[in-house]
mmCIF file of C-alpha atoms in Angstrom:
data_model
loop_
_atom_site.group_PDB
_atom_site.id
_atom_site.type_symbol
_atom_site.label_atom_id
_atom_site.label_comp_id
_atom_site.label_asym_id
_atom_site.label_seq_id
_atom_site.Cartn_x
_atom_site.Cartn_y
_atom_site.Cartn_z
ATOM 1 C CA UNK U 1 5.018 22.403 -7.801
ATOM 2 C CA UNK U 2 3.964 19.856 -4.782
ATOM 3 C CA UNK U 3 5.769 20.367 -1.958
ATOM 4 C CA UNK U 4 5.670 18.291 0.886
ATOM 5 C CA UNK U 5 6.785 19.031 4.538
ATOM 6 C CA UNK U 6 6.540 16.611 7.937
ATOM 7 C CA UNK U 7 7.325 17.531 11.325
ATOM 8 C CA UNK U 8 8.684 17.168 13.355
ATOM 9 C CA UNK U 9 12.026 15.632 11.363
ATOM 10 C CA UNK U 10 13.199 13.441 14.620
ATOM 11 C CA UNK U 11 11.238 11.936 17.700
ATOM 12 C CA UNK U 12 12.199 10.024 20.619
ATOM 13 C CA UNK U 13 8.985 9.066 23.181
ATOM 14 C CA UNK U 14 9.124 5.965 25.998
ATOM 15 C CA UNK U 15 7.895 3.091 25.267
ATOM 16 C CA UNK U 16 3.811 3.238 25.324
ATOM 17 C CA UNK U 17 3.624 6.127 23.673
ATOM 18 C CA UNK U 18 1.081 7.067 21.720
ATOM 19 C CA UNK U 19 2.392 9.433 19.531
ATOM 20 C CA UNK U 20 1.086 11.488 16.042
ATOM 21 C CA UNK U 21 3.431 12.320 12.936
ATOM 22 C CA UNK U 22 2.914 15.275 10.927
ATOM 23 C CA UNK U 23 2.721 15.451 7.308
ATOM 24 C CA UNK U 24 1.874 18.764 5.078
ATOM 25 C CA UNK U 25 0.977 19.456 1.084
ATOM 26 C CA UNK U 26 1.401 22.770 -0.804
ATOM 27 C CA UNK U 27 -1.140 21.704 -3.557
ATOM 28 C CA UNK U 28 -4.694 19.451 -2.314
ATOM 29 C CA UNK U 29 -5.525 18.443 -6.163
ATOM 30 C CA UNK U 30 -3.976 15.015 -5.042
ATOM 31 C CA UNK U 31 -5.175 11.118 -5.680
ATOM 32 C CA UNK U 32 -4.173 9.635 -2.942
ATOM 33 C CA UNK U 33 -1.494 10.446 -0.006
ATOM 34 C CA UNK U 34 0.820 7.323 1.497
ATOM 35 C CA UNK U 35 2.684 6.799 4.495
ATOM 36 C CA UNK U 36 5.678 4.918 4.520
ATOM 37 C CA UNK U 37 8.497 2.887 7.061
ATOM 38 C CA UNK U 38 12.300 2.828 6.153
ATOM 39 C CA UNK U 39 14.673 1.431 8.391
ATOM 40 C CA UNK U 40 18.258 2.236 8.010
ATOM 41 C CA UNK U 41 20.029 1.677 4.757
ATOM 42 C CA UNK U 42 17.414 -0.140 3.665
ATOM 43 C CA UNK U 43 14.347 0.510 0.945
ATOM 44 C CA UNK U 44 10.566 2.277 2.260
ATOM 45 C CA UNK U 45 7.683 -0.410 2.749
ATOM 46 C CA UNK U 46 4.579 1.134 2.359
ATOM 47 C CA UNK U 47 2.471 1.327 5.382
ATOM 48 C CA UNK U 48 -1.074 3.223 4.877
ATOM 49 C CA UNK U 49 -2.650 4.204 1.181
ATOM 50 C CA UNK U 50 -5.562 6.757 1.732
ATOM 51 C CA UNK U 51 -7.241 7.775 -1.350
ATOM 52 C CA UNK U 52 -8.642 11.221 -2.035
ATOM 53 C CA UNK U 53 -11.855 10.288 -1.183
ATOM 54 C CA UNK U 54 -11.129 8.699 2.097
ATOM 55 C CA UNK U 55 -10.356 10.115 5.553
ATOM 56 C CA UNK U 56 -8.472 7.872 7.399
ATOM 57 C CA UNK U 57 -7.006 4.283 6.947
ATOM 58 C CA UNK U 58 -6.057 1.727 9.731
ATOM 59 C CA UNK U 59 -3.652 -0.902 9.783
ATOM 60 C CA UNK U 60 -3.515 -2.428 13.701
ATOM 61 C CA UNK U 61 -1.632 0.180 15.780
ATOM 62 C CA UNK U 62 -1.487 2.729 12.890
ATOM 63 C CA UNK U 63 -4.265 4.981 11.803
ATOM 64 C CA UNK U 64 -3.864 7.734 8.767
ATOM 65 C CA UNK U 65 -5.950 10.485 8.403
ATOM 66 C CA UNK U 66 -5.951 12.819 5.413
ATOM 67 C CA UNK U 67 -7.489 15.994 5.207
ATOM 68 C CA UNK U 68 -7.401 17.352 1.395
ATOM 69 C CA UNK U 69 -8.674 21.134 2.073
ATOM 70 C CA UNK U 70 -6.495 21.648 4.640
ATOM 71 C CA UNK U 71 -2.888 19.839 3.030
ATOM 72 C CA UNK U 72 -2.304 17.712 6.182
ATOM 73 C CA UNK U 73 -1.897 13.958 6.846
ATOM 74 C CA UNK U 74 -1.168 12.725 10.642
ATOM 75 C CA UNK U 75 0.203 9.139 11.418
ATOM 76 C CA UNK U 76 -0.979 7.997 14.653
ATOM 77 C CA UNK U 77 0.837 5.035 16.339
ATOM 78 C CA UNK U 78 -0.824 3.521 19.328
ATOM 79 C CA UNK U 79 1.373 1.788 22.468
ATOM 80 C CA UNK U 80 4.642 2.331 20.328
ATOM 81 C CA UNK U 81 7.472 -0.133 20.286
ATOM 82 C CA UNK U 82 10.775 -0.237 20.224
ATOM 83 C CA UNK U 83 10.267 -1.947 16.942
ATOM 84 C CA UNK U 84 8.913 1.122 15.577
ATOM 85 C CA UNK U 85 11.652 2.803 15.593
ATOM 86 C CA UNK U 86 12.654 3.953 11.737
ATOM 87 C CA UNK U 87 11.999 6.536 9.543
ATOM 88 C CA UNK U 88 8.163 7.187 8.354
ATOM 89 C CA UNK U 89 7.884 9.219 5.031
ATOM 90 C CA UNK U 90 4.681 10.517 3.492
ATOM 91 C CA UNK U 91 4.039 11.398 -0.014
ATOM 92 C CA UNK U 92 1.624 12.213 -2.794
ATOM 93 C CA UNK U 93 1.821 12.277 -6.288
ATOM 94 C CA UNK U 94 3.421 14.689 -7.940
ATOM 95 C CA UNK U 95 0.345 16.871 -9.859
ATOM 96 C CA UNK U 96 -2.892 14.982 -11.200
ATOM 97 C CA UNK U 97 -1.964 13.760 -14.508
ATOM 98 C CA UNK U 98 1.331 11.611 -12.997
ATOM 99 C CA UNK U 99 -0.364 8.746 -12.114
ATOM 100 C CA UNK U 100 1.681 7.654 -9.039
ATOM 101 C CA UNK U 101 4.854 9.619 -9.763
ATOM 102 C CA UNK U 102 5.507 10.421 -5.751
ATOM 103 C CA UNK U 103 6.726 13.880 -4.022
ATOM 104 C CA UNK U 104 8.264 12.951 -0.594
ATOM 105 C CA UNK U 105 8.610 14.402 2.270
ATOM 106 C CA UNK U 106 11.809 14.462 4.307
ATOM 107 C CA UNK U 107 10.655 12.244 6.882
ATOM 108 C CA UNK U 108 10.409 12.167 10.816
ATOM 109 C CA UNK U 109 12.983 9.557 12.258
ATOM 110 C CA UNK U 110 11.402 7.777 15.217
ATOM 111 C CA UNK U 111 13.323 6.357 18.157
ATOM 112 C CA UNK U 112 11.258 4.124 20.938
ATOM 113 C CA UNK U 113 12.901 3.817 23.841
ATOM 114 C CA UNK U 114 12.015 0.908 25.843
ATOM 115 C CA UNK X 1 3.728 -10.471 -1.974
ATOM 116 C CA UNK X 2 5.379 -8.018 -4.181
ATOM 117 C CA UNK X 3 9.077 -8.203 -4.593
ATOM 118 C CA UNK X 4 11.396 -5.787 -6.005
ATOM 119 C CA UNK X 5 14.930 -6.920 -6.078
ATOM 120 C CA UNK X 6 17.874 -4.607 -6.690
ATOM 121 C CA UNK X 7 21.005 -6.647 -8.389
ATOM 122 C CA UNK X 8 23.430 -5.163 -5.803
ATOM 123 C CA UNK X 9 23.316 -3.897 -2.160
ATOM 124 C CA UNK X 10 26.550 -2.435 -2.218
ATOM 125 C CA UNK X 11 28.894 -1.570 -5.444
ATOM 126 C CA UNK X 12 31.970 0.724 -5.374
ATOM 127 C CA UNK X 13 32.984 2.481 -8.856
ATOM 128 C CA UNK X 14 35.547 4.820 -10.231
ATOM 129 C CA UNK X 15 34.885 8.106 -11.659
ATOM 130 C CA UNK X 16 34.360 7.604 -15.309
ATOM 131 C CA UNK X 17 33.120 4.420 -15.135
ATOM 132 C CA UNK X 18 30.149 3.340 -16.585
ATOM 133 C CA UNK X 19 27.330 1.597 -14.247
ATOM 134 C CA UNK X 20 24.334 -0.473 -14.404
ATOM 135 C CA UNK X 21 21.948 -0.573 -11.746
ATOM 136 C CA UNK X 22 19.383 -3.355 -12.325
ATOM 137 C CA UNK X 23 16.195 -3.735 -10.553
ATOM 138 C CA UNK X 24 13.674 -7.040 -11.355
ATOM 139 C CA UNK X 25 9.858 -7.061 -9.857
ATOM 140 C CA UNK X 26 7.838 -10.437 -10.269
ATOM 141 C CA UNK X 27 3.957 -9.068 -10.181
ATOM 142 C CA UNK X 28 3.912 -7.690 -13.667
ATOM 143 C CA UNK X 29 3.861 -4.131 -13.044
ATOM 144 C CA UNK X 30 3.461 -1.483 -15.521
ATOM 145 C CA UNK X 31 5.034 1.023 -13.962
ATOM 146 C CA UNK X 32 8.560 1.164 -12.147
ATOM 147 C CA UNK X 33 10.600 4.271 -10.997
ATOM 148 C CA UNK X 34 14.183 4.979 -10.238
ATOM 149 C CA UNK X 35 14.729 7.383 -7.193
ATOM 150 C CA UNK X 36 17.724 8.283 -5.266
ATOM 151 C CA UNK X 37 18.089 9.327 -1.406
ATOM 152 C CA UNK X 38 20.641 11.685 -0.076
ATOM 153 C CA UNK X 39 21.088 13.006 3.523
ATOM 154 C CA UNK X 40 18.910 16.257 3.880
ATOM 155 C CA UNK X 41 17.793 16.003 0.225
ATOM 156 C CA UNK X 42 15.327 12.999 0.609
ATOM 157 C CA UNK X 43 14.295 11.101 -2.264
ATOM 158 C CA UNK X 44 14.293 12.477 -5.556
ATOM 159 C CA UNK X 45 12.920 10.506 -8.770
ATOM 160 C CA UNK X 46 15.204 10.319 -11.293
ATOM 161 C CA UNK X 47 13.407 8.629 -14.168
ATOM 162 C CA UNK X 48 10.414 6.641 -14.620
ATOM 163 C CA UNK X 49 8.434 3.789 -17.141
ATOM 164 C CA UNK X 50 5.199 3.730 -17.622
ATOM 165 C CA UNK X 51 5.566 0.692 -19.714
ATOM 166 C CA UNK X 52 7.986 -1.429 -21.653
ATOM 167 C CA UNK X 53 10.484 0.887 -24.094
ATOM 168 C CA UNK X 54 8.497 3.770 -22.159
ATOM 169 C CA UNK X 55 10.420 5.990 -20.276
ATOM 170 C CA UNK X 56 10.179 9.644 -18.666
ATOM 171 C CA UNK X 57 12.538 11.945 -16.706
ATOM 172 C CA UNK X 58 11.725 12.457 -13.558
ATOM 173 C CA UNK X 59 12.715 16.071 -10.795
ATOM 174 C CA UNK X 60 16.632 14.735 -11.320
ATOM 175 C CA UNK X 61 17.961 12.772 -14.876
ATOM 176 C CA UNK X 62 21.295 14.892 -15.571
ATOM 177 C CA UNK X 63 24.183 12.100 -15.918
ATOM 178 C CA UNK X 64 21.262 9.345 -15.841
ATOM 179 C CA UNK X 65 19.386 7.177 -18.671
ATOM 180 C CA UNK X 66 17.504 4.119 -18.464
ATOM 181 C CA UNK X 67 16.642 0.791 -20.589
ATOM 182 C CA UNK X 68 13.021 -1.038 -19.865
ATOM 183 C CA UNK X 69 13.419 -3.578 -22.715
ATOM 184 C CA UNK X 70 11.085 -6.064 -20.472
ATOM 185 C CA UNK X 71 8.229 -5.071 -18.317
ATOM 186 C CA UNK X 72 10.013 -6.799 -15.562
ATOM 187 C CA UNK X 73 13.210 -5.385 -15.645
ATOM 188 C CA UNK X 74 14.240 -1.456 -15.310
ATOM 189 C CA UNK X 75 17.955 -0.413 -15.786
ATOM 190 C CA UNK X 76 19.544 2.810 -14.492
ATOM 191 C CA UNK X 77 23.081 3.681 -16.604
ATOM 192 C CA UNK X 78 25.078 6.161 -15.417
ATOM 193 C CA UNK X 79 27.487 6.580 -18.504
ATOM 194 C CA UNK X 80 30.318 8.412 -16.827
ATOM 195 C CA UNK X 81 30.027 8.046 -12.918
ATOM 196 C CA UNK X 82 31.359 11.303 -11.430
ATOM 197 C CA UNK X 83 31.849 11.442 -7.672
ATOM 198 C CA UNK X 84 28.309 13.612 -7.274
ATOM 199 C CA UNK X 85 26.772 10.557 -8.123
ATOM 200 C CA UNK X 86 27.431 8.305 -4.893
ATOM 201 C CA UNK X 87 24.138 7.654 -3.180
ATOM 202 C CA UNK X 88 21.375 5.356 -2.085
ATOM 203 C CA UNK X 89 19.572 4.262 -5.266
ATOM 204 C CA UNK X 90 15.922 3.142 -4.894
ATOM 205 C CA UNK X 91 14.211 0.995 -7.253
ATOM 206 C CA UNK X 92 10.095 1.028 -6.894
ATOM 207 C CA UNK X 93 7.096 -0.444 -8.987
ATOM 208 C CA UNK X 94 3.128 -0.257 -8.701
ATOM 209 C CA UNK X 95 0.729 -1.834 -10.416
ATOM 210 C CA UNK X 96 -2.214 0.412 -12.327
ATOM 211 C CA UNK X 97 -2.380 2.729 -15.523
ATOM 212 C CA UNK X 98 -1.330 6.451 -15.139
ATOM 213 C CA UNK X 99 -3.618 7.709 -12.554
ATOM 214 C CA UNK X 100 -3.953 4.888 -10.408
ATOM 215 C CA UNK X 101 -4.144 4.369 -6.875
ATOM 216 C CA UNK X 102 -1.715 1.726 -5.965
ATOM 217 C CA UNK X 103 0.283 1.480 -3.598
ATOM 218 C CA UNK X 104 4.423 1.583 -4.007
ATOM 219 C CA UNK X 105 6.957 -1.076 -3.731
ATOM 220 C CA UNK X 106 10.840 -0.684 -2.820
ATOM 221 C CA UNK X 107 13.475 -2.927 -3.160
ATOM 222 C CA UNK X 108 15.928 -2.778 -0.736
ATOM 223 C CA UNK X 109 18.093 -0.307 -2.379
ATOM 224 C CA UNK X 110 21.927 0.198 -3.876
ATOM 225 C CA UNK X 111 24.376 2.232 -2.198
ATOM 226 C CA UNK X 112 26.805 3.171 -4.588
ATOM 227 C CA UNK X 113 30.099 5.272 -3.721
ATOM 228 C CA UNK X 114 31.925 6.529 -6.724
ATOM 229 C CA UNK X 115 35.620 7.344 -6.099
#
């Protein structure tokens, strides 16, 4: 069963940070691997899609990278804002015949102080 | 864009009770999901439809069923709401056949508290 882990599960940096989320997967048989933003209490908006055949995505100040043989994803946020702050989840799909039935991780919770 | 729109933001039940969360998305997607999100749990799928009158369970569909009668429209019933049941209830679509690569959409979610 796909298990997905990010680290680390909170993070506070300055303002102008540039600063690198963690995301890890048990089984590398995957489609595709996504990044998403939640802010509190409300629903995820999906940020980055990087498909198995891909390395990295961009999307102005974010940049995905996914590296299949090794299970790992990183989110890398350029000069952060205190806009950024919110919750960023990753997740693949569950095994390879469930379409885009999504494992999740449990998230890092970002705070940018300005 | 995409939206996904979740009947209710907030709705407050008894135990017993029986519950319809309704979720609506307007870009003819085939496939929609019903997840739920608890503190130190994360999000969990509950059930999902891979087309209309299609459904599957998902990690979580004890005390759960679900109605897709129109490809826009996914239902999640709760038939007896028991108190294990409050939580955050996320409503998602994506466009693409099984297998796809397409992205995920959210609505804003329902918080439901069952008392």
């Amino acid at each position: 069963k796909q298990e997905v882990t990010q680290i680390p599960a909170a993070l506070s940096v300055p303002e102008g940070e540039n600063l690198v989320l963690n995301c890890s997967f048990t089984d590398s048989a995957i489609y595709n691997l996504q990044w998403f933003r939640q802010d509190p209490g409300k629903g995820l908006t999906s940020l980055l899609l990087i498909q198995s055949s891909q390395r990295e995505q961009t999307s102005g100040r974010l940049n995905a990278s996914l590296d299949k043989s090794s299970g790992r994803s990183t989110l890398y946020i350029a000069a952060s804002q205190p806009g950024d702050s919110a919750t960023y989840l990753c997740a693949v799909p569950a095994n390879n015949n469930a379409g885009n039935m999504l494992t999740f991780g449990g998230g890092t919770r970002l705070m940018v102080k300005p | 864009d995409v939206k996904v729109t979740q009947s209710s933001r907030y709705l407050v039940k008894r135990t017993g009770e029986k519950v319809f969360l309704e979720c609506v998305q307007d870009m003819d997607h085939e496939n929609m999901f019903w997840y739920r999100q608890d503190p130190g749990l994360g999000l969990r799928l509950i059930y999902f439809s891979y087309d209309v009158k299609m459904k599957e369970k998902g990690d979580i569909p004890e005390g759960y069923s679900v109605s897709r009668e129109k490809k826009e429209r996914f239902s999640l019933i709760l038939e007896s709401a028991s108190t294990n049941q409050t939580s955050m209830y996320l409503c998602a679509s994506s466009f693409a056949p099984r297998g796809g690569n397409e992205k995920l959409f959210f609505g804003s979610g329902t918080q439901l508290s069952v008392l």
